[in-house]
């Protein structure tokens, strides 16, 4: 017992030296650690696994950063100013709950990202399709000669997108886990593509999952709404600028699908945009993805011709259903 008590005391004394503790050493946690190290922040990293995925890279890149592995020590988490929570770690974890109750500020990489940028953000979430829409919006912005970087849940972690020179726009794919710890996101435009039962091991039910997704609509920007998904269509609009899309006949100013002499077209209001058969990505879900991407890119003043050019050449993402010439 004397040995165990000595270890606890050592951890408590050590943790008081840390401004921040990174919780979770996966891809996102490692990005958080690199960012904090570059800022000169005093921090430690903890993971409840003995050998987290990025352990080797962490030890090679930042050998002097203290690591606490194999469990979450409550004294460590409660004796710091900030917990930088990886998306794979639940806010309901007992040690996290106790840290929050003790007054420790808890947030994730997206919140830290939002606190350190001035360029506008396009934000995308949904149970399905978010990687496709993120890629489409980024390509449409590039076709409009905008300097754009994309990442988040897809590809590059958000903090790794930060550099000396900001782009014209960030395009972020965000998961419900990432959105749980965000309070400063104020996207120029955002979308919840759809909501279907997913991650139910993390949430008590679909309502809680929907609530996490809906956080992407916090702020003052344009919100894009999928009218065909009841969970999304019922989300609060709060007198915001809204653009809706549907696979059916749209209202004026919204995106939809209309039949002209037996040929289906994507339209905006009364404007014909592109025949569905001209798209290389197939399926009703991809028609919805295309309309969401156009609605988002439109807020960046991307010319319609640039958006349509991307749509006529976009083959889809690797490891998904792709068009092959």
Tab-separated table of C-alpha atoms in Angstrom:
chain	number	residue	atom	x	y	z
A	1	UNK	CA	0.000	0.000	0.000
A	2	UNK	CA	2.886	2.378	0.738
A	3	UNK	CA	4.145	1.925	-2.847
A	4	UNK	CA	0.710	2.644	-4.343
A	5	UNK	CA	0.313	5.784	-2.239
A	6	UNK	CA	3.738	7.014	-3.319
A	7	UNK	CA	2.780	6.626	-6.989
A	8	UNK	CA	-0.421	8.628	-6.508
A	9	UNK	CA	1.443	11.444	-4.762
A	10	UNK	CA	4.007	11.544	-7.551
A	11	UNK	CA	1.307	11.801	-10.206
A	12	UNK	CA	-0.491	14.593	-8.335
A	13	UNK	CA	2.696	16.599	-7.923
A	14	UNK	CA	3.708	16.042	-11.543
A	15	UNK	CA	0.289	16.904	-12.982
A	16	UNK	CA	0.330	20.351	-11.374
A	17	UNK	CA	3.099	21.258	-13.794
A	18	UNK	CA	0.874	20.637	-16.824
A	19	UNK	CA	-1.252	23.331	-18.383
A	20	UNK	CA	-2.966	20.724	-20.560
A	21	UNK	CA	-3.401	16.961	-20.654
A	22	UNK	CA	-4.112	15.352	-24.020
A	23	UNK	CA	-6.510	12.443	-23.513
A	24	UNK	CA	-6.137	9.728	-26.156
A	25	UNK	CA	-3.125	8.952	-28.338
A	26	UNK	CA	-4.615	8.109	-31.690
A	27	UNK	CA	-4.227	10.154	-34.869
A	28	UNK	CA	-6.016	13.196	-33.424
A	29	UNK	CA	-4.284	13.036	-30.058
A	30	UNK	CA	-0.898	12.904	-31.736
A	31	UNK	CA	-1.823	15.969	-33.819
A	32	UNK	CA	-2.842	17.738	-30.597
A	33	UNK	CA	0.483	16.862	-28.998
A	34	UNK	CA	2.473	18.179	-31.947
A	35	UNK	CA	0.478	21.406	-31.924
A	36	UNK	CA	0.927	21.989	-28.180
A	37	UNK	CA	4.644	21.246	-28.416
A	38	UNK	CA	5.007	23.803	-31.207
A	39	UNK	CA	3.255	26.382	-29.024
A	40	UNK	CA	5.564	25.688	-26.088
A	41	UNK	CA	2.690	24.529	-23.884
A	42	UNK	CA	3.427	22.418	-20.817
A	43	UNK	CA	1.451	19.225	-21.327
A	44	UNK	CA	1.252	15.484	-20.830
A	45	UNK	CA	-0.516	12.731	-22.753
A	46	UNK	CA	-2.626	9.931	-21.328
A	47	UNK	CA	-4.391	6.905	-22.824
A	48	UNK	CA	-6.236	4.047	-21.170
A	49	UNK	CA	-4.540	1.604	-23.523
A	50	UNK	CA	-1.083	0.226	-22.791
A	51	UNK	CA	0.030	0.648	-26.402
A	52	UNK	CA	-2.085	3.260	-28.204
A	53	UNK	CA	-1.787	3.469	-32.007
A	54	UNK	CA	0.533	6.481	-32.121
A	55	UNK	CA	2.788	5.517	-29.220
A	56	UNK	CA	5.849	4.788	-31.354
A	57	UNK	CA	5.532	7.999	-33.374
A	58	UNK	CA	4.925	9.988	-30.217
A	59	UNK	CA	8.018	8.653	-28.498
A	60	UNK	CA	10.116	9.316	-31.591
A	61	UNK	CA	8.805	12.840	-32.254
A	62	UNK	CA	8.314	14.109	-28.698
A	63	UNK	CA	10.396	11.895	-26.402
A	64	UNK	CA	10.353	14.351	-23.493
A	65	UNK	CA	6.562	14.618	-23.182
A	66	UNK	CA	5.300	12.655	-20.145
A	67	UNK	CA	3.059	9.702	-21.008
A	68	UNK	CA	0.538	8.103	-18.644
A	69	UNK	CA	-0.728	4.862	-20.164
A	70	UNK	CA	-2.845	1.887	-19.210
A	71	UNK	CA	-5.679	3.826	-17.562
A	72	UNK	CA	-6.995	7.284	-16.776
A	73	UNK	CA	-5.662	8.548	-13.457
A	74	UNK	CA	-8.275	10.832	-11.899
A	75	UNK	CA	-5.678	12.828	-10.000
A	76	UNK	CA	-3.882	13.603	-13.256
A	77	UNK	CA	-7.042	14.677	-15.075
A	78	UNK	CA	-8.351	16.768	-12.197
A	79	UNK	CA	-5.104	18.642	-11.536
A	80	UNK	CA	-4.645	20.404	-14.858
A	81	UNK	CA	-6.222	23.484	-16.411
A	82	UNK	CA	-7.329	21.917	-19.690
A	83	UNK	CA	-8.172	18.471	-21.010
A	84	UNK	CA	-7.757	18.157	-24.757
A	85	UNK	CA	-10.051	15.237	-25.463
A	86	UNK	CA	-9.620	12.932	-28.452
A	87	UNK	CA	-12.904	12.167	-30.255
A	88	UNK	CA	-12.673	8.485	-29.369
A	89	UNK	CA	-12.887	9.250	-25.637
A	90	UNK	CA	-16.401	9.743	-24.298
A	91	UNK	CA	-17.384	12.723	-22.188
A	92	UNK	CA	-19.198	10.167	-20.028
A	93	UNK	CA	-15.962	8.439	-19.039
A	94	UNK	CA	-15.924	8.472	-15.223
A	95	UNK	CA	-12.574	10.218	-14.944
A	96	UNK	CA	-13.639	12.858	-17.484
A	97	UNK	CA	-16.887	13.524	-15.645
A	98	UNK	CA	-14.985	14.049	-12.395
A	99	UNK	CA	-12.563	16.408	-14.106
A	100	UNK	CA	-15.438	18.462	-15.513
A	101	UNK	CA	-17.106	18.546	-12.101
A	102	UNK	CA	-13.862	19.807	-10.568
A	103	UNK	CA	-13.764	22.757	-12.962
A	104	UNK	CA	-11.284	21.545	-15.580
A	105	UNK	CA	-12.009	22.908	-19.066
A	106	UNK	CA	-12.590	20.051	-21.505
A	107	UNK	CA	-12.577	20.487	-25.270
A	108	UNK	CA	-11.329	18.781	-28.412
A	109	UNK	CA	-9.116	19.461	-31.391
A	110	UNK	CA	-11.837	21.190	-33.417
A	111	UNK	CA	-12.523	23.660	-30.628
A	112	UNK	CA	-8.804	24.411	-30.331
A	113	UNK	CA	-8.652	24.791	-34.111
A	114	UNK	CA	-11.583	27.228	-34.133
A	115	UNK	CA	-9.939	29.374	-31.457
A	116	UNK	CA	-6.857	29.826	-33.634
A	117	UNK	CA	-8.209	30.717	-37.084
A	118	UNK	CA	-9.676	33.753	-38.797
A	119	UNK	CA	-10.451	32.268	-42.234
A	120	UNK	CA	-14.009	31.043	-42.892
A	121	UNK	CA	-15.004	27.419	-42.383
A	122	UNK	CA	-17.387	25.171	-44.304
A	123	UNK	CA	-18.512	22.420	-41.899
A	124	UNK	CA	-19.962	19.060	-42.904
A	125	UNK	CA	-21.346	16.192	-40.867
A	126	UNK	CA	-23.779	13.320	-41.316
A	127	UNK	CA	-24.060	9.604	-40.790
A	128	UNK	CA	-23.199	9.012	-44.447
A	129	UNK	CA	-21.730	10.977	-47.339
A	130	UNK	CA	-19.652	13.533	-45.443
A	131	UNK	CA	-16.327	12.563	-47.019
A	132	UNK	CA	-17.789	12.836	-50.529
A	133	UNK	CA	-19.350	16.225	-49.816
A	134	UNK	CA	-16.193	17.532	-48.137
A	135	UNK	CA	-14.147	16.556	-51.187
A	136	UNK	CA	-16.670	18.016	-53.625
A	137	UNK	CA	-16.834	21.373	-51.845
A	138	UNK	CA	-13.043	21.591	-51.691
A	139	UNK	CA	-12.743	20.799	-55.402
A	140	UNK	CA	-15.427	23.352	-56.280
A	141	UNK	CA	-13.576	26.001	-54.286
A	142	UNK	CA	-10.330	25.170	-56.085
A	143	UNK	CA	-12.112	25.386	-59.431
A	144	UNK	CA	-13.114	28.901	-58.357
A	145	UNK	CA	-9.415	29.734	-57.762
A	146	UNK	CA	-9.760	29.773	-53.994
A	147	UNK	CA	-6.936	28.601	-51.748
A	148	UNK	CA	-8.617	25.808	-49.780
A	149	UNK	CA	-7.510	23.113	-47.365
A	150	UNK	CA	-9.710	20.270	-46.184
A	151	UNK	CA	-9.499	17.793	-43.351
A	152	UNK	CA	-10.854	17.052	-39.899
A	153	UNK	CA	-12.428	13.644	-39.598
A	154	UNK	CA	-11.324	12.981	-43.176
A	155	UNK	CA	-7.603	12.755	-43.914
A	156	UNK	CA	-5.543	15.453	-42.239
A	157	UNK	CA	-6.388	16.284	-38.598
A	158	UNK	CA	-7.662	19.845	-38.253
A	159	UNK	CA	-4.708	21.105	-36.203
A	160	UNK	CA	-2.318	19.906	-38.892
A	161	UNK	CA	-4.077	22.262	-41.336
A	162	UNK	CA	-2.822	25.299	-39.428
A	163	UNK	CA	0.179	27.059	-40.901
A	164	UNK	CA	1.851	30.435	-41.205
A	165	UNK	CA	-0.484	31.518	-43.992
A	166	UNK	CA	-4.210	30.895	-43.754
A	167	UNK	CA	-6.124	29.687	-46.812
A	168	UNK	CA	-9.186	31.424	-48.226
A	169	UNK	CA	-11.359	28.754	-46.646
A	170	UNK	CA	-11.182	25.604	-44.539
A	171	UNK	CA	-13.501	22.713	-45.428
A	172	UNK	CA	-13.966	20.419	-42.452
A	173	UNK	CA	-15.555	17.010	-42.168
A	174	UNK	CA	-16.732	16.617	-38.584
A	175	UNK	CA	-17.942	13.585	-36.662
A	176	UNK	CA	-20.509	13.662	-33.889
A	177	UNK	CA	-17.698	12.851	-31.467
A	178	UNK	CA	-15.772	15.949	-32.535
A	179	UNK	CA	-18.869	18.125	-32.341
A	180	UNK	CA	-19.552	17.108	-28.738
A	181	UNK	CA	-16.682	19.289	-27.501
A	182	UNK	CA	-17.095	22.297	-29.822
A	183	UNK	CA	-18.400	25.658	-28.648
A	184	UNK	CA	-16.616	28.209	-30.883
A	185	UNK	CA	-17.477	26.840	-34.326
A	186	UNK	CA	-19.114	29.564	-36.413
A	187	UNK	CA	-19.076	28.156	-39.928
A	188	UNK	CA	-19.880	30.340	-42.907
A	189	UNK	CA	-22.061	27.415	-43.986
A	190	UNK	CA	-22.773	24.011	-42.479
A	191	UNK	CA	-24.791	20.882	-43.169
A	192	UNK	CA	-26.061	17.772	-41.440
A	193	UNK	CA	-26.456	15.461	-44.419
A	194	UNK	CA	-28.504	12.776	-42.679
A	195	UNK	CA	-28.998	11.078	-39.338
A	196	UNK	CA	-29.302	7.305	-38.996
A	197	UNK	CA	-28.573	4.968	-36.062
A	198	UNK	CA	-24.798	4.947	-35.651
A	199	UNK	CA	-22.403	4.839	-32.701
A	200	UNK	CA	-25.230	3.664	-30.483
A	201	UNK	CA	-22.612	2.226	-28.150
A	202	UNK	CA	-21.660	5.855	-27.408
A	203	UNK	CA	-25.138	7.407	-27.225
A	204	UNK	CA	-28.189	6.509	-25.194
A	205	UNK	CA	-30.362	6.815	-28.284
A	206	UNK	CA	-30.912	8.538	-31.607
A	207	UNK	CA	-31.990	11.783	-29.911
A	208	UNK	CA	-28.605	12.208	-28.229
A	209	UNK	CA	-26.804	11.385	-31.469
A	210	UNK	CA	-28.923	13.932	-33.360
A	211	UNK	CA	-28.217	16.558	-30.696
A	212	UNK	CA	-24.471	16.090	-31.139
A	213	UNK	CA	-24.781	16.452	-34.913
A	214	UNK	CA	-26.965	19.547	-34.580
A	215	UNK	CA	-24.165	21.433	-32.818
A	216	UNK	CA	-22.677	22.067	-36.254
A	217	UNK	CA	-25.476	24.602	-36.782
A	218	UNK	CA	-24.340	26.782	-33.856
A	219	UNK	CA	-23.218	30.193	-35.024
A	220	UNK	CA	-24.505	32.681	-37.560
A	221	UNK	CA	-23.759	31.171	-40.969
A	222	UNK	CA	-25.964	29.622	-43.622
A	223	UNK	CA	-27.418	26.236	-42.740
A	224	UNK	CA	-28.117	23.641	-45.404
A	225	UNK	CA	-31.027	21.305	-44.672
A	226	UNK	CA	-31.906	17.889	-46.135
A	227	UNK	CA	-35.702	18.000	-46.304
A	228	UNK	CA	-35.875	14.271	-47.049
A	229	UNK	CA	-34.408	13.271	-43.688
A	230	UNK	CA	-36.995	13.829	-40.925
A	231	UNK	CA	-34.367	14.114	-38.187
A	232	UNK	CA	-32.504	16.829	-40.103
A	233	UNK	CA	-35.608	18.625	-41.384
A	234	UNK	CA	-36.821	19.038	-37.805
A	235	UNK	CA	-33.635	20.748	-36.614
A	236	UNK	CA	-34.066	24.308	-35.347
A	237	UNK	CA	-33.486	27.019	-37.942
A	238	UNK	CA	-33.418	29.942	-35.477
A	239	UNK	CA	-34.212	32.581	-38.098
A	240	UNK	CA	-31.005	31.733	-39.940
A	241	UNK	CA	-30.361	31.843	-43.670
A	242	UNK	CA	-31.328	28.371	-44.887
A	243	UNK	CA	-30.914	26.523	-48.147
A	244	UNK	CA	-32.903	23.301	-48.456
A	245	UNK	CA	-32.430	20.366	-50.789
A	246	UNK	CA	-34.681	17.471	-51.710
A	247	UNK	CA	-34.848	14.653	-54.226
A	248	UNK	CA	-38.243	16.006	-55.242
A	249	UNK	CA	-39.573	19.257	-56.722
A	250	UNK	CA	-38.015	22.133	-54.714
A	251	UNK	CA	-39.367	25.424	-53.484
A	252	UNK	CA	-38.024	28.615	-55.125
A	253	UNK	CA	-34.380	29.167	-54.196
A	254	UNK	CA	-33.845	25.582	-53.040
A	255	UNK	CA	-32.175	22.587	-54.682
A	256	UNK	CA	-34.142	19.619	-55.942
A	257	UNK	CA	-34.733	17.162	-58.763
A	258	UNK	CA	-37.246	17.684	-61.578
A	259	UNK	CA	-38.223	15.646	-64.623
A	260	UNK	CA	-37.984	17.255	-68.048
A	261	UNK	CA	-39.320	15.100	-70.897
A	262	UNK	CA	-38.317	11.911	-69.115
A	263	UNK	CA	-34.847	13.157	-68.088
A	264	UNK	CA	-34.094	13.917	-64.439
A	265	UNK	CA	-32.274	17.174	-63.734
A	266	UNK	CA	-30.795	18.701	-60.627
A	267	UNK	CA	-32.310	22.161	-60.350
A	268	UNK	CA	-32.255	25.221	-58.162
A	269	UNK	CA	-35.716	26.699	-58.109
A	270	UNK	CA	-36.588	26.999	-61.777
A	271	UNK	CA	-32.975	26.834	-62.982
A	272	UNK	CA	-31.832	23.626	-64.672
A	273	UNK	CA	-28.310	22.777	-63.499
A	274	UNK	CA	-27.152	19.341	-64.621
A	275	UNK	CA	-28.790	16.120	-65.832
A	276	UNK	CA	-28.546	13.364	-63.241
A	277	UNK	CA	-27.095	11.080	-65.918
A	278	UNK	CA	-24.124	13.442	-66.337
A	279	UNK	CA	-22.929	12.583	-62.833
A	280	UNK	CA	-20.287	9.877	-62.538
A	281	UNK	CA	-21.241	9.158	-58.941
A	282	UNK	CA	-24.456	7.177	-58.994
A	283	UNK	CA	-27.340	6.601	-56.608
A	284	UNK	CA	-29.974	8.750	-54.948
A	285	UNK	CA	-27.656	9.356	-51.995
A	286	UNK	CA	-25.067	10.882	-54.313
A	287	UNK	CA	-27.643	13.161	-55.933
A	288	UNK	CA	-28.319	14.440	-52.417
A	289	UNK	CA	-24.570	14.785	-51.796
A	290	UNK	CA	-24.174	16.842	-54.973
A	291	UNK	CA	-26.964	19.237	-54.009
A	292	UNK	CA	-25.534	19.684	-50.517
A	293	UNK	CA	-22.078	20.419	-51.957
A	294	UNK	CA	-23.454	22.998	-54.377
A	295	UNK	CA	-25.445	24.724	-51.647
A	296	UNK	CA	-22.306	24.972	-49.488
A	297	UNK	CA	-19.985	26.065	-52.295
A	298	UNK	CA	-22.469	28.727	-53.325
A	299	UNK	CA	-21.841	30.527	-50.021
A	300	UNK	CA	-18.212	30.963	-51.138
A	301	UNK	CA	-19.444	32.665	-54.329
A	302	UNK	CA	-18.156	29.802	-56.435
A	303	UNK	CA	-19.344	30.364	-60.013
A	304	UNK	CA	-21.955	27.890	-61.125
A	305	UNK	CA	-19.824	26.949	-64.151
A	306	UNK	CA	-16.940	25.966	-61.842
A	307	UNK	CA	-19.200	23.807	-59.683
A	308	UNK	CA	-20.734	22.049	-62.680
A	309	UNK	CA	-17.299	21.414	-64.178
A	310	UNK	CA	-16.271	19.575	-61.022
A	311	UNK	CA	-19.467	17.536	-61.015
A	312	UNK	CA	-18.985	16.416	-64.612
A	313	UNK	CA	-15.512	15.048	-63.867
A	314	UNK	CA	-15.697	13.863	-60.248
A	315	UNK	CA	-15.235	10.056	-60.178
A	316	UNK	CA	-16.011	9.525	-56.503
A	317	UNK	CA	-13.704	8.618	-53.652
A	318	UNK	CA	-11.366	5.666	-53.607
A	319	UNK	CA	-12.758	2.521	-51.979
A	320	UNK	CA	-16.295	3.750	-52.681
A	321	UNK	CA	-18.503	3.115	-55.704
A	322	UNK	CA	-16.509	4.779	-58.494
A	323	UNK	CA	-17.084	5.604	-62.126
A	324	UNK	CA	-14.512	4.056	-64.450
A	325	UNK	CA	-14.164	5.411	-67.985
